[in-house]
Coordinates of C-alpha atoms in Angstrom, one line a residue:
M558 CA -13.2 48.3 -23.8
F559 CA -10.4 50.5 -22.6
E560 CA -11.3 53.0 -25.3
V561 CA -14.7 53.5 -23.6
V562 CA -13.0 54.0 -20.3
K563 CA -10.7 56.6 -21.9
I564 CA -13.8 58.4 -23.2
L565 CA -15.4 58.4 -19.7
Y566 CA -12.1 59.6 -18.2
R567 CA -12.0 62.4 -20.7
E568 CA -15.6 63.4 -20.1
L569 CA -15.1 63.4 -16.3
H570 CA -12.2 65.9 -16.6
Y571 CA -14.1 67.9 -19.3
Q572 CA -17.0 68.3 -16.8
I573 CA -14.5 69.6 -14.2
L574 CA -12.7 72.0 -16.5
K575 CA -15.7 73.6 -18.1
R576 CA -16.9 74.9 -14.8
N577 CA -13.7 76.8 -14.3
P578 CA -14.1 80.3 -15.7
Q579 CA -10.4 80.9 -15.7
I580 CA -10.1 78.1 -18.3
A581 CA -13.5 77.7 -19.9
N582 CA -13.6 81.2 -21.3
D583 CA -10.2 80.9 -22.9
E584 CA -10.3 78.4 -25.8
K585 CA -6.6 78.0 -26.1
K586 CA -6.1 77.6 -22.4
F587 CA -9.0 75.2 -22.2
R588 CA -7.7 72.9 -24.9
K589 CA -4.2 72.9 -23.3
H590 CA -5.6 72.0 -19.8
L591 CA -7.9 69.4 -21.3
K592 CA -5.1 67.8 -23.1
N593 CA -3.1 67.4 -19.9
A594 CA -6.1 66.4 -17.8
V595 CA -7.2 63.5 -20.0
S596 CA -3.7 61.9 -20.0
I597 CA -4.2 58.9 -17.8
K598 CA -0.5 58.1 -17.7
R599 CA 0.5 61.6 -16.7
N600 CA -2.2 61.9 -14.0
V601 CA -1.4 58.5 -12.5
A602 CA 2.3 59.2 -12.5
I603 CA 1.9 62.6 -10.7
Q604 CA -0.4 61.1 -8.1
S605 CA 1.9 58.1 -7.5
I606 CA 5.1 60.2 -6.9
A607 CA 4.2 61.1 -3.3
F608 CA 3.0 57.5 -2.5
V609 CA 6.3 56.1 -3.9
F610 CA 8.4 58.3 -1.7
F611 CA 6.3 57.2 1.3
G612 CA 6.7 53.6 0.2
I613 CA 10.5 53.9 -0.2
M614 CA 10.8 55.0 3.5
M615 CA 8.8 51.9 4.5
A616 CA 11.0 49.7 2.3
I617 CA 14.3 50.9 3.9
G618 CA 13.6 48.8 7.0
L619 CA 13.0 45.7 5.0
S620 CA 16.1 46.2 2.9
F621 CA 18.3 45.8 6.0
S622 CA 16.6 42.8 7.5
D623 CA 16.8 39.1 6.6
D624 CA 14.4 38.1 9.4
K625 CA 11.5 36.4 7.6
T626 CA 9.3 36.9 10.7
Y627 CA 9.8 40.6 10.5
I628 CA 9.3 40.7 6.7
V629 CA 6.0 38.8 7.0
A630 CA 4.8 41.0 9.8
M631 CA 5.7 44.2 7.9
L632 CA 4.1 43.0 4.6
S633 CA 0.9 42.1 6.4
S634 CA 0.5 45.6 7.8
L635 CA 1.4 47.2 4.4
A636 CA -1.0 45.0 2.5
L637 CA -3.8 46.5 4.4
I638 CA -3.3 49.9 2.7
P639 CA -4.2 49.0 -0.9
F640 CA -7.2 47.0 0.5
I641 CA -8.6 49.9 2.5
F642 CA -7.8 52.5 -0.2
S643 CA -9.5 50.4 -2.9
L644 CA -12.6 50.0 -0.7
Y645 CA -12.7 53.7 0.2
V646 CA -12.2 55.0 -3.4
T647 CA -14.8 52.6 -4.8
A648 CA -17.5 53.3 -2.1
V649 CA -17.0 57.1 -2.1
Q650 CA -16.1 58.1 -5.7
S651 CA -18.7 55.9 -7.4
S652 CA -21.5 58.3 -6.3
Y653 CA -19.6 61.4 -7.7
V654 CA -18.9 59.8 -11.0
V655 CA -22.4 58.5 -11.5
S656 CA -24.0 61.8 -10.4
L657 CA -22.2 63.6 -13.2
G658 CA -24.3 61.6 -15.7
L659 CA -21.4 59.9 -17.4
F660 CA -23.3 56.7 -17.8
E661 CA -26.4 58.2 -19.3
P662 CA -25.4 57.5 -22.9
I663 CA -24.5 53.9 -22.1
K664 CA -27.9 53.2 -20.6
A665 CA -29.5 53.0 -24.0
L666 CA -27.0 50.5 -25.3
P667 CA -27.6 46.7 -25.1
I668 CA -25.0 46.2 -22.3
R669 CA -25.6 43.8 -19.5
I670 CA -23.0 45.1 -17.1
G671 CA -22.2 48.6 -18.0
A672 CA -20.8 49.1 -14.4
L673 CA -17.7 47.3 -15.6
Y674 CA -16.6 50.7 -17.2
L675 CA -17.2 52.3 -13.8
S676 CA -15.0 49.6 -12.2
E677 CA -12.2 50.2 -14.6
L678 CA -12.5 54.0 -14.2
L679 CA -12.1 53.6 -10.4
I680 CA -9.2 51.2 -10.7
I681 CA -7.2 54.1 -12.3
D682 CA -7.5 56.1 -9.0
Q683 CA -6.4 53.1 -7.0
I684 CA -3.0 52.7 -8.7
P685 CA -1.3 55.3 -6.4
A686 CA -2.0 53.1 -3.4
L687 CA -0.3 50.2 -5.1
A688 CA 2.7 52.5 -5.6
M689 CA 3.0 52.8 -1.9
I690 CA 3.7 49.1 -1.3
L691 CA 5.6 48.4 -4.5
P692 CA 9.0 49.5 -3.1
S693 CA 8.7 47.0 -0.2
I694 CA 7.5 44.2 -2.6
T695 CA 10.5 45.0 -4.9
V696 CA 12.9 44.6 -2.0
V697 CA 11.4 41.2 -1.1
I698 CA 11.5 40.1 -4.7
M699 CA 15.2 40.9 -4.9
K700 CA 15.9 38.8 -1.9
Y701 CA 13.3 36.0 -2.4
P702 CA 12.0 36.1 -6.0
L703 CA 9.2 33.5 -5.7
N704 CA 8.0 34.7 -2.3
G705 CA 8.0 38.3 -3.4
I706 CA 5.9 37.5 -6.5
L707 CA 3.4 35.7 -4.2
A708 CA 3.3 38.7 -2.0
L709 CA 2.5 40.9 -5.0
L710 CA -0.3 38.5 -6.0
W711 CA -1.8 38.8 -2.5
V712 CA -1.8 42.6 -2.8
F713 CA -3.7 42.3 -6.1
V714 CA -6.2 40.0 -4.4
G715 CA -6.5 42.5 -1.5
M716 CA -7.3 45.3 -4.0
L717 CA -9.9 43.1 -5.7
A718 CA -11.5 42.3 -2.3
G719 CA -11.6 46.0 -1.3
H720 CA -13.0 47.0 -4.7
T721 CA -15.7 44.3 -4.4
F722 CA -16.7 45.3 -0.9
G723 CA -16.8 49.0 -2.1
L724 CA -19.2 48.1 -4.9
I725 CA -21.4 46.2 -2.5
I726 CA -21.5 49.2 -0.1
Y727 CA -22.3 51.5 -3.0
S728 CA -25.0 49.3 -4.5
T729 CA -26.6 49.0 -1.0
F730 CA -26.4 52.6 0.3
G731 CA -25.3 54.9 -2.6
L732 CA -27.8 54.1 -5.4
R733 CA -30.8 55.7 -3.8
I734 CA -32.8 58.8 -4.5
S735 CA -34.2 60.5 -1.4
Y736 CA -37.1 63.0 -1.8
R737 CA -36.8 64.2 1.8
K738 CA -34.0 64.4 4.3
S739 CA -35.1 62.3 7.2
R740 CA -33.6 61.6 10.7
S741 CA -32.5 58.2 9.6
G742 CA -30.6 59.8 6.7
S743 CA -28.9 62.2 9.0
L744 CA -27.9 59.3 11.2
K745 CA -26.4 57.5 8.2
N746 CA -24.4 60.5 7.3
F747 CA -23.1 60.8 10.9
L748 CA -22.1 57.2 10.7
K749 CA -20.3 57.9 7.5
V750 CA -18.4 60.7 9.2
L751 CA -17.3 58.3 11.9
A752 CA -16.2 55.8 9.3
I753 CA -14.0 58.4 7.7
F754 CA -12.5 59.2 11.1
A755 CA -11.7 55.5 11.4
F756 CA -10.2 55.4 7.9
M757 CA -8.0 58.4 8.7
G758 CA -6.9 56.9 11.9
L759 CA -6.0 53.7 10.1
F760 CA -2.9 55.1 8.5
Y761 CA -1.6 56.4 11.9
G762 CA -2.5 53.0 13.3
I763 CA -0.3 51.3 10.7
S764 CA 2.5 53.6 11.6
Y765 CA 2.2 52.7 15.3
M766 CA 1.8 49.0 14.3
Q767 CA 5.2 49.1 12.4
E768 CA 6.9 50.5 15.6
Y769 CA 5.3 47.7 17.6
I770 CA 6.3 45.1 15.1
Q771 CA 9.9 46.1 15.3
E772 CA 9.8 45.7 19.1
H773 CA 7.7 42.6 19.3
S774 CA 8.1 40.7 16.0
E775 CA 7.9 37.2 17.6
K776 CA 4.6 37.9 19.3
V777 CA 3.1 39.5 16.2
A778 CA 4.2 36.6 14.1
A779 CA 2.4 34.2 16.5
V780 CA -0.9 36.2 16.1
I781 CA -0.5 36.4 12.3
G782 CA 0.2 32.6 12.1
R783 CA -3.0 31.9 14.2
Y784 CA -5.2 34.0 11.9
S785 CA -3.4 33.4 8.6
I786 CA -6.6 32.5 6.8
A787 CA -7.8 36.1 6.9
Y788 CA -6.5 38.9 4.7
P789 CA -4.0 40.6 5.1
F790 CA -2.5 37.9 7.4
T791 CA -2.7 35.5 4.5
I792 CA 0.4 37.1 3.2
S793 CA 2.3 35.3 6.0
S794 CA 2.0 32.1 3.8
I795 CA 4.4 33.4 1.1
F796 CA 7.3 31.4 2.7
D797 CA 5.1 28.3 2.3
P798 CA 4.5 28.5 -1.5
K799 CA 2.1 25.5 -1.8
K800 CA -0.1 26.7 1.0
S801 CA 0.0 30.3 -0.4
V802 CA -1.0 29.2 -3.9
V803 CA -3.9 27.1 -2.6
M804 CA -5.2 30.0 -0.5
L805 CA -4.8 32.5 -3.4
L806 CA -6.9 30.2 -5.6
L807 CA -9.6 30.0 -2.9
Y808 CA -9.7 33.8 -2.5
I809 CA -10.0 34.2 -6.3
M810 CA -12.8 31.6 -6.5
V811 CA -14.7 33.5 -3.9
F812 CA -14.2 37.1 -4.9
I813 CA -14.5 36.9 -8.7
P814 CA -18.1 35.7 -8.5
L815 CA -18.8 38.2 -5.7
Y816 CA -17.3 40.9 -7.9
Q817 CA -19.5 39.9 -10.9
L818 CA -22.6 39.9 -8.7
A819 CA -21.7 43.3 -7.3
L820 CA -21.3 44.7 -10.8
K821 CA -24.7 43.5 -11.8
R822 CA -26.3 45.1 -8.7
V823 CA -24.5 48.4 -9.4
W824 CA -25.6 48.5 -13.0
S825 CA -29.2 47.5 -12.1
G826 CA -29.1 50.4 -9.5
I827 CA -27.8 52.9 -12.1
L828 CA -30.5 51.9 -14.6
E829 CA -33.3 52.0 -12.0
P830 CA -32.3 53.8 -8.7
K831 CA -34.2 53.0 -5.6
L832 CA -36.5 55.7 -4.3
D833 CA -36.7 56.7 -0.6
S834 CA -39.7 58.8 0.3
E835 CA -42.0 59.3 3.2
K836 CA -45.2 61.1 4.1
V837 CA -44.5 64.5 5.6
K838 CA -46.6 67.4 6.8
T839 CA -46.4 70.5 4.6
S840 CA -44.8 73.5 6.2
K841 CA -45.0 77.2 5.4
F842 CA -42.2 78.9 3.6
R843 CA -39.9 80.9 5.8
A844 CA -37.2 83.2 4.5
S845 CA -33.8 82.6 6.1
L846 CA -32.0 85.3 8.0
G847 CA -28.6 86.6 7.1
G848 CA -29.0 87.3 3.4
K849 CA -27.5 85.6 0.3
V850 CA -24.1 84.9 1.7
F851 CA -25.5 83.2 4.8
A852 CA -27.9 81.2 2.7
L853 CA -25.2 80.0 0.4
T854 CA -22.9 79.1 3.3
L855 CA -25.6 77.1 5.0
K856 CA -26.4 75.4 1.7
D857 CA -22.7 74.3 1.3
L858 CA -22.5 72.9 4.8
K859 CA -25.7 70.9 4.3
I860 CA -24.6 69.4 1.0
I861 CA -21.1 68.6 2.4
F862 CA -22.5 66.8 5.3
R863 CA -24.6 64.6 3.0
K864 CA -21.8 63.8 0.6
T865 CA -19.2 61.5 2.1
A866 CA -16.5 62.2 -0.5
M867 CA -16.5 65.9 0.4
I868 CA -16.4 65.3 4.1
T869 CA -12.9 63.8 3.7
G870 CA -11.4 67.0 2.3
F871 CA -13.3 69.1 4.8
L872 CA -11.9 67.1 7.8
M873 CA -8.3 67.3 6.7
P874 CA -7.3 69.5 9.7
I875 CA -8.5 66.8 12.0
Y876 CA -6.4 64.2 10.1
V877 CA -3.3 66.3 10.5
L878 CA -3.6 67.2 14.2
L879 CA -5.4 64.2 15.6
P880 CA -2.3 62.2 16.6
Q881 CA -0.5 65.2 18.1
I882 CA -3.5 66.2 20.1
F883 CA -3.9 62.6 21.3
M884 CA -0.2 62.5 22.4
T885 CA -0.6 65.8 24.2
I886 CA -3.6 64.7 26.1
K887 CA -1.8 61.5 27.0
S888 CA 1.2 63.5 28.4
G889 CA -1.2 65.6 30.4
N890 CA 0.2 68.9 29.4
L891 CA -0.9 71.5 26.9
S892 CA 1.2 74.6 27.2
L893 CA 0.3 78.0 25.9
T894 CA 3.1 77.7 23.2
R895 CA 1.9 74.3 22.0
A896 CA -1.7 75.5 21.9
T897 CA -0.6 78.4 19.7
Y898 CA 1.2 76.0 17.4
F899 CA -2.0 73.9 17.1
L900 CA -4.1 76.9 16.2
F901 CA -1.7 78.1 13.5
I902 CA -1.4 74.6 12.0
L903 CA -5.2 74.4 11.9
G904 CA -5.2 77.8 10.1
V905 CA -2.9 76.6 7.4
F906 CA -4.9 73.4 6.9
T907 CA -8.0 75.4 6.3
I908 CA -6.9 75.3 2.6
P909 CA -7.8 71.7 1.8
G910 CA -11.4 72.5 2.7
A911 CA -11.5 74.6 -0.5
D912 CA -11.5 71.4 -2.5
A913 CA -14.8 70.4 -1.0
V914 CA -16.6 73.8 -1.1
L915 CA -15.6 74.4 -4.7
K916 CA -17.1 71.2 -5.9
V917 CA -20.2 71.2 -3.8
E918 CA -22.6 72.5 -6.5
G919 CA -21.8 69.8 -9.1
K920 CA -24.3 70.0 -11.9
V921 CA -26.5 72.7 -10.3
L922 CA -24.1 75.5 -11.1
D923 CA -26.2 76.6 -14.0
F924 CA -29.2 76.9 -11.6
L925 CA -27.2 79.2 -9.3
K926 CA -26.3 81.3 -12.4
S927 CA -30.0 81.9 -13.0
L928 CA -30.4 83.4 -9.5
P929 CA -29.6 87.0 -8.5
I930 CA -26.2 86.0 -7.0
E931 CA -23.1 88.0 -7.7
K932 CA -19.6 86.6 -7.8
R933 CA -18.9 88.5 -4.6
D934 CA -21.7 86.7 -2.7
Y935 CA -20.5 83.4 -4.0
A936 CA -16.8 83.8 -3.2
L937 CA -17.6 85.2 0.3
S938 CA -19.9 82.2 1.0
K939 CA -17.1 79.8 0.0
A940 CA -14.6 81.6 2.3
F941 CA -17.0 81.3 5.2
S942 CA -17.9 77.7 4.4
M943 CA -14.3 76.4 4.3
S944 CA -13.5 78.2 7.6
V945 CA -16.3 76.7 9.7
I946 CA -14.7 73.4 10.6
P947 CA -11.3 74.9 11.5
I948 CA -13.0 77.5 13.6
L949 CA -14.9 74.9 15.6
L950 CA -11.8 72.7 16.0
S951 CA -9.8 75.8 17.1
G952 CA -12.5 76.4 19.7
L953 CA -12.2 72.8 21.0
I954 CA -8.4 73.1 21.2
L955 CA -8.7 76.4 23.1
V956 CA -11.1 74.8 25.6
L957 CA -8.6 72.0 26.1
A958 CA -5.8 74.4 26.5
I959 CA -7.7 76.5 29.1
Y960 CA -8.3 73.3 31.1
Y961 CA -4.5 72.8 31.4
D962 CA -3.5 76.5 31.5
P963 CA -6.2 79.3 32.1
K964 CA -3.8 81.8 30.5
A965 CA -4.6 80.2 27.2
L966 CA -7.8 82.3 27.1
I967 CA -5.7 85.0 25.5
L968 CA -5.6 83.0 22.3
F969 CA -9.4 83.4 21.7
P970 CA -9.0 85.9 18.8
Y971 CA -6.9 83.3 16.9
I972 CA -9.9 81.0 16.6
F973 CA -11.5 83.3 14.0
L974 CA -8.5 85.3 12.7
L975 CA -6.4 82.5 11.4
P976 CA -9.0 80.3 9.6
L977 CA -10.6 83.5 8.1
N978 CA -7.3 84.9 6.9
A979 CA -6.5 81.6 5.2
S980 CA -9.9 81.2 3.6
F981 CA -10.1 84.8 2.3
L982 CA -6.6 84.5 0.9
T983 CA -7.6 81.2 -0.8
M984 CA -10.7 82.6 -2.3
A985 CA -8.9 85.8 -3.4
Y986 CA -6.5 83.5 -5.2
F987 CA -9.1 81.3 -6.9
F988 CA -11.6 84.0 -7.8
R989 CA -9.1 86.4 -9.3
Y990 CA -10.5 85.9 -12.8
E991 CA -11.9 89.0 -14.5
E992 CA -15.3 87.5 -15.6
I993 CA -18.3 88.3 -13.3
E994 CA -20.0 84.9 -13.9
L995 CA -20.1 82.2 -11.2
G996 CA -17.7 79.4 -11.7
I997 CA -15.7 76.6 -10.1
P998 CA -12.0 77.3 -10.3
E999 CA -9.7 74.3 -10.7
F1000 CA -8.1 73.0 -7.5
N1001 CA -5.1 70.6 -7.7
I1002 CA -2.0 69.7 -5.7
G1003 CA 0.0 72.5 -7.3
H1004 CA -2.6 75.2 -6.2
M1005 CA -2.6 73.7 -2.7
I1006 CA 1.2 74.0 -2.5
V1007 CA 1.2 77.6 -3.7
L1008 CA -1.5 78.6 -1.3
M1009 CA 0.2 76.9 1.6
I1010 CA 3.3 78.9 0.8
L1011 CA 1.3 82.2 0.6
V1012 CA -0.6 81.4 3.8
G1013 CA 2.7 80.4 5.5
V1014 CA 4.2 83.8 4.6
L1015 CA 1.1 85.6 5.9
F1016 CA 1.1 83.6 9.2
G1017 CA 4.8 84.2 9.5
I1018 CA 4.1 87.9 9.6
I1019 CA 1.3 87.4 12.1
T1020 CA 3.6 85.3 14.4
L1021 CA 6.6 87.7 14.2
P1022 CA 5.6 89.7 17.4
L1023 CA 5.5 86.4 19.3
F1024 CA 9.3 86.1 18.8
L1025 CA 10.2 89.8 19.3
L1026 CA 7.9 91.0 22.2
S1027 CA 7.1 89.9 25.7
Y1028 CA 3.9 88.5 27.1
P1029 CA 1.1 89.6 26.9
F1030 CA 1.9 92.5 24.4
E1031 CA 3.2 90.0 21.8
Y1032 CA -0.3 88.5 21.4
F1033 CA -2.1 91.9 21.2
V1034 CA 0.2 93.1 18.4
S1035 CA -0.2 89.7 16.6
F1036 CA -4.0 90.0 16.8
G1037 CA -3.7 93.5 15.4
I1038 CA -1.7 92.3 12.4
G1039 CA -4.1 89.5 11.9
L1040 CA -7.1 91.8 11.9
V1041 CA -5.5 94.3 9.6
S1042 CA -4.5 91.5 7.1
L1043 CA -8.0 90.2 7.2
G1044 CA -9.4 93.6 6.5
I1045 CA -7.0 94.1 3.6
L1046 CA -7.9 90.7 2.1
F1047 CA -11.6 91.4 2.5
C1048 CA -11.3 94.7 0.7
I1049 CA -9.1 93.3 -2.1
G1050 CA -11.3 90.3 -2.5
C1051 CA -14.6 92.3 -2.6
C1052 CA -13.1 94.9 -5.1
K1053 CA -11.9 92.1 -7.3
W1054 CA -15.1 90.0 -7.0
S1055 CA -17.4 92.9 -7.7
K1056 CA -15.9 93.6 -11.2

């Protein structure tokens, strides 16, 4: 069975690589990248490194504490991470994997639950979340071997529960074909966006929860003990092994049948997707204003709003700045300097949005190639698409800053200059290949780090006058540098993209 999963994993990465002109047109480079991409061990190890470091920082507190109340409270909060991550990955990534058509060949085979392969494929992506909590579990095992093993088993049960709920969500909402975008569909997508905000805020909530636990461990333990039947509070039973084992068996008896039922529903939906359609009035064709670049940009934004997985990458700037903005509002003071800092951070975190806009076409890239669209139009639309959310967020921050300090109005040019500089530099980097055909360049963590360094250097040059000159001339000179750099990037990009 694992051989089938390896084939699906290989096909998934093959589909990703073949859309990248920098790699697809070079047979030697393509084979090399494909060999690295299909290595499950290598990819899982690389993704887990960052999570392990984060987990080690969490485990440090446990290593210096022998208070069982504190240990139970901490493990209960940490055990929520694999559960939520498992649910999120399953619910969101299932649609992307199935939409690529990876399961089309399997449909013809006499397989009752082909979705089991989908389940195993998704579990590979859930391993890094497990790496986050393993250091803490290891510390507990070293101190209390039996209790630590029970804690690990509870984490596995939590991942199973999250994966099961994710499959149920996907089978209920994801396996549908809609012939028309309706108001109810837009409302569902808006609710998905709110759900993603909640998911993002969860990790900050856990961080604040840990701080609260350290200060009020006895009160927290009382609450956990009262609701110890519900996961993740069930992990509080690890110091009562008999009770913990009984509850583990009960959870397994409930979630394994649910998991099997969810798999059957998913496979049934893959074989025969549900159709959503409605009667509509025909409308006359109207050509959109703005030309090809505007039409492509608008197309990207519409698709991103309809695909939950892409919204996550698109909203990365919110995820980064949300807690800082909240703390600033709570303090009741947003100075001109702090507002400037927020705008520059938003500019840097325009880069993750490239991951969403570069994957938005999916399997319809061949259709775009048949249209009279040049690489220049395509690259420009991607630059504008990835800068829309940071521009809007920058505008909101500026309004908030003006409320506290009217002098913040001078920052208005930064709203456009910073995100556009970052997006044009990003697209100049990705679309530097010589071929004129449309393509989807590869985007990975390494590329993001390189781009953040490049954008950081560029923004450092733009901010230099703020440290050397006096108000208000410092900002005018900075705006001039930003405008000149944007013009240079636009010219370089257009010259390169027009070849």
